[in-house]
């Protein structure tokens, strides 16, 4: 691809940008009291410092050894032990857990499904959790308390909510991209109704700070509300398109090529539904002007409306 063929996108809204990284390529900052967060601008992790050691939440490989550097930086300043004693998995995906092996023989905590999936995947970089739970689990280390809860599949079959009740913070990974639209296909989510419900559930908790697992800044309640409006607009637009786009011309045009007719119809419905959302959120959410992102997310939601909710299905007369 030549330079002239690269697509042009608008500037990233200022509100979507995070703090500047240091020379090693990371930023670490106190969230509240002894809870800290780390980012490389694309991924996020968090850790608690305690008199009994450090509790780490996720270990993205893109941050990698910078997690160790960030922990050493903070614990030196706080005059606390730098030994990581516990590592909590939000879910099993390698992009959030692939640096787990760097921390050696620690107590790993995660959902029972996370253990099953990691045992299936057999990735030495992601040892299966030692401590598991089904519905909820309270982790207490060195006077700090964390509430882990599972509410069913969403982004992944095992993705959990991580609440820091004493730190006014919720960690919910791969649901809301703070200041940005979701990546392809609704952040590659496996359960669309569960994904949509997860952001709604986030607002039922009491918190001020939101750790999303991605991109360069902490979230706020207005950030999650903006995400909810974006998703709600896609849902509304998809329902409107399903009710207004006639599938007949596509099946007539492609005749015996059944998948040709299906593709033509679904592409038309998706384009119809995505267009007003792209226009509305360009300049509001970063990457809204990258058509394939909102379009693929719209397709995922539209298909869930059809297949999970049963809306928009034409019954033969």
XYZ file of N, CA, C and O in Angstrom, residues 9-87:
316
model
N -8.017 9.837 8.658
C -8.996 9.931 9.735
C -8.872 11.284 10.419
O -7.818 11.928 10.381
N -9.943 11.682 11.065
C -9.931 12.958 11.771
C -9.089 12.883 13.032
O -8.696 11.802 13.483
N -8.814 14.034 13.630
C -8.012 14.050 14.858
C -8.740 13.355 16.002
O -9.974 13.329 16.060
N -7.964 12.782 16.909
C -8.529 12.134 18.085
C -9.009 13.221 19.051
O -8.261 14.152 19.368
N -10.250 13.145 19.508
C -10.726 14.146 20.477
C -9.831 14.208 21.704
O -9.356 13.183 22.198
N -9.595 15.406 22.186
C -8.698 15.604 23.323
C -9.130 14.760 24.529
O -8.299 14.230 25.265
N -10.437 14.629 24.715
C -10.954 13.901 25.871
C -10.620 12.415 25.838
O -10.729 11.725 26.851
N -10.225 11.898 24.667
C -9.902 10.481 24.551
C -8.447 10.181 24.895
O -8.076 9.009 25.032
N -7.638 11.198 25.024
C -6.203 11.004 25.212
C -5.839 10.929 26.687
O -6.420 11.612 27.528
N -4.846 10.106 26.977
C -4.381 9.944 28.342
C -3.090 10.698 28.590
O -2.608 11.452 27.728
N -2.473 10.491 29.749
C -1.232 11.173 30.108
C -0.053 10.677 29.275
O -0.089 9.595 28.682
N 0.993 11.462 29.259
C 2.205 11.116 28.519
C 2.931 9.968 29.214
O 3.009 9.904 30.444
N 3.475 9.047 28.423
C 4.221 7.914 28.967
C 5.640 8.337 29.319
O 6.172 9.298 28.768
N 6.293 7.585 30.209
C 7.675 7.884 30.561
C 8.627 7.258 29.542
O 8.196 6.665 28.541
N 9.920 7.371 29.802
C 10.914 6.897 28.835
C 10.856 5.388 28.631
O 11.251 4.878 27.571
N 10.358 4.656 29.613
C 10.222 3.201 29.480
C 8.936 2.793 28.775
O 8.721 1.605 28.498
N 8.045 3.765 28.527
C 6.830 3.464 27.780
C 5.623 3.123 28.625
O 4.708 2.446 28.149
N 5.589 3.613 29.874
C 4.412 3.379 30.706
C 4.110 4.609 31.549
O 4.937 5.521 31.696
N 2.913 4.625 32.100
C 2.495 5.661 33.045
C 1.861 4.952 34.229
O 1.035 4.058 34.062
N 2.259 5.313 35.451
C 1.658 4.747 36.656
C 1.231 5.897 37.553
O 1.922 6.915 37.672
N 0.067 5.707 38.194
C -0.490 6.790 39.000
C -1.395 6.201 40.077
O -2.008 5.147 39.895
N -1.495 6.919 41.179
C -2.402 6.528 42.242
C -3.847 6.758 41.795
O -4.187 7.837 41.286
N -4.682 5.753 41.974
C -6.119 5.929 41.753
C -6.733 6.502 43.020
O -7.358 7.565 43.001
N -6.544 5.790 44.109
C -6.983 6.260 45.427
C -6.294 5.434 46.491
O -6.239 4.203 46.400
N -5.740 6.116 47.480
C -5.047 5.458 48.593
C -3.962 4.505 48.066
O -3.046 4.950 47.404
N -4.080 3.204 48.317
C -3.023 2.266 47.913
C -3.368 1.492 46.638
O -2.778 0.449 46.363
N -4.304 2.000 45.851
C -4.641 1.417 44.545
C -4.009 2.263 43.453
O -4.209 3.493 43.415
N -3.265 1.606 42.542
C -2.565 2.286 41.453
C -2.950 1.642 40.123
O -3.342 0.476 40.061
N -2.849 2.425 39.065
C -3.096 1.880 37.730
C -1.891 2.146 36.841
O -1.115 3.084 37.066
N -1.724 1.269 35.833
C -0.605 1.342 34.892
C -1.174 1.261 33.483
O -2.082 0.473 33.213
N -0.626 2.068 32.578
C -1.034 1.979 31.179
C 0.168 2.178 30.268
O 1.133 2.856 30.639
N 0.097 1.557 29.086
C 1.064 1.843 28.032
C 0.389 2.625 26.904
O 0.930 2.750 25.810
N -0.798 3.152 27.184
C -1.557 3.909 26.202
C -2.557 3.075 25.433
O -3.490 3.605 24.839
N -2.366 1.746 25.458
C -3.282 0.839 24.770
C -3.930 -0.136 25.744
O -5.108 -0.449 25.620
N -3.169 -0.623 26.716
C -3.677 -1.555 27.726
C -3.518 -0.962 29.123
O -2.726 -0.026 29.330
N -4.265 -1.545 30.068
C -4.219 -1.102 31.455
C -4.145 -2.308 32.393
O -4.666 -3.386 32.085
N -3.511 -2.106 33.534
C -3.547 -3.043 34.647
C -3.631 -2.214 35.920
O -3.572 -0.973 35.875
N -3.782 -2.877 37.063
C -3.856 -2.170 38.338
C -3.174 -3.003 39.407
O -2.986 -4.216 39.247
N -2.808 -2.361 40.518
C -2.251 -3.116 41.641
C -2.499 -2.386 42.953
O -2.630 -1.159 43.003
N -2.603 -3.185 43.999
C -2.707 -2.693 45.368
C -1.381 -2.925 46.072
O -0.806 -4.011 45.986
N -0.900 -1.932 46.782
C 0.273 -2.099 47.628
C -0.210 -2.316 49.063
O -1.093 -1.615 49.544
N 0.367 -3.317 49.728
C -0.035 -3.614 51.109
C 1.198 -3.993 51.914
O 2.252 -4.327 51.335
N 1.094 -3.988 53.243
C 2.226 -4.436 54.072
C 2.583 -5.898 53.855
O 3.684 -6.325 54.238
N 1.663 -6.673 53.250
C 1.912 -8.099 53.025
C 2.329 -8.404 51.588
O 2.534 -9.575 51.251
N 2.449 -7.385 50.757
C 2.841 -7.589 49.374
C 1.883 -6.906 48.412
O 0.968 -6.182 48.829
N 2.107 -7.144 47.127
C 1.364 -6.475 46.067
C 0.343 -7.429 45.465
O 0.636 -8.602 45.218
N -0.864 -6.910 45.223
C -1.907 -7.655 44.519
C -2.060 -7.026 43.135
O -2.382 -5.843 43.018
N -1.816 -7.812 42.100
C -1.847 -7.331 40.721
C -3.139 -7.767 40.054
O -3.600 -8.898 40.245
N -3.712 -6.880 39.258
C -4.956 -7.163 38.542
C -4.682 -7.090 37.048
O -4.468 -6.015 36.490
N -4.649 -8.253 36.426
C -4.315 -8.451 35.020
C -2.830 -8.191 34.756
O -2.155 -7.470 35.495
N -2.361 -8.811 33.674
C -0.946 -8.701 33.298
C -0.842 -8.678 31.773
O -0.448 -9.667 31.154
N -1.204 -7.552 31.154
C -1.154 -7.481 29.685
C 0.280 -7.592 29.179
O 1.186 -6.911 29.701
N 0.529 -8.411 28.170
C 1.899 -8.562 27.670
C 2.451 -7.298 27.024
O 3.665 -7.123 26.992
N 1.586 -6.406 26.524
C 2.112 -5.175 25.924
C 2.768 -4.288 26.981
O 3.708 -3.557 26.685
N 2.282 -4.373 28.212
C 2.939 -3.648 29.310
C 4.123 -4.466 29.813
O 5.195 -3.937 30.097
N 3.904 -5.781 29.937
C 4.999 -6.709 30.207
C 5.837 -6.351 31.416
O 5.324 -6.136 32.519
N 7.153 -6.277 31.222
C 8.073 -6.006 32.325
C 7.924 -4.603 32.894
O 8.443 -4.325 33.985
N 7.226 -3.727 32.205
C 6.943 -2.414 32.777
C 6.009 -2.512 33.982
O 5.983 -1.603 34.818
N 5.263 -3.604 34.097
C 4.489 -3.817 35.319
C 5.420 -3.932 36.517
O 5.181 -3.340 37.570
N 6.486 -4.701 36.350
C 7.463 -4.845 37.420
C 8.112 -3.494 37.749
O 8.293 -3.142 38.923
N 8.438 -2.730 36.711
C 9.063 -1.420 36.928
C 8.115 -0.472 37.660
O 8.521 0.271 38.558
N 6.850 -0.485 37.253
C 5.868 0.386 37.890
C 5.680 0.011 39.358
O 5.610 0.896 40.233
N 5.590 -1.284 39.636
C 5.434 -1.749 41.014
C 6.643 -1.359 41.851
O 6.508 -0.865 42.985
N 7.843 -1.551 41.307
C 9.057 -1.185 42.041
C 9.104 0.319 42.308
O 9.507 0.757 43.399
N 8.700 1.091 41.311
C 8.709 2.555 41.462
C 7.813 2.986 42.616
O 8.206 3.804 43.463
N 6.611 2.437 42.661
C 5.648 2.867 43.675
C 6.000 2.318 45.049
O 5.959 3.045 46.056
N 6.342 1.035 45.139
C 6.620 0.451 46.453
C 7.868 1.058 47.081
O 7.957 1.171 48.309
N 8.831 1.469 46.254
C 10.006 2.154 46.796
C 9.595 3.473 47.419
O 10.016 3.814 48.535
N 8.750 4.199 46.720
C 8.277 5.487 47.231
C 7.432 5.307 48.487
O 7.529 6.097 49.437
N 6.619 4.249 48.498
C 5.706 4.013 49.619
C 6.369 3.256 50.771
O 5.762 3.073 51.823
N 7.616 2.786 50.550
C 8.348 2.004 51.541
C 7.551 0.761 51.954
O 7.343 0.479 53.138
N 7.108 0.016 50.927
C 6.334 -1.202 51.128
C 6.966 -2.331 50.333
O 7.701 -2.082 49.374
N 6.689 -3.590 50.679
C 7.292 -4.704 49.935
C 6.832 -4.707 48.482
O 5.670 -4.414 48.179
N 7.764 -5.082 47.586
C 7.453 -5.086 46.154
C 7.098 -6.475 45.633
O 6.856 -6.641 44.440
N 7.062 -7.463 46.508
C 6.760 -8.827 46.091
C 5.289 -8.959 45.708
O 4.401 -8.646 46.505
N 5.031 -9.414 44.487
C 3.659 -9.695 44.074
C 3.250 -11.030 44.680
O 3.876 -12.067 44.416
N 2.210 -11.008 45.507
C 1.746 -12.220 46.180
C 0.502 -12.814 45.522
O 0.254 -14.016 45.615
N -0.314 -11.952 44.877
C -1.551 -12.395 44.245
C -1.687 -11.736 42.867
O -1.290 -10.578 42.682
N -2.260 -12.487 41.938
C -2.577 -11.953 40.613
C -4.010 -12.357 40.277
O -4.336 -13.547 40.256
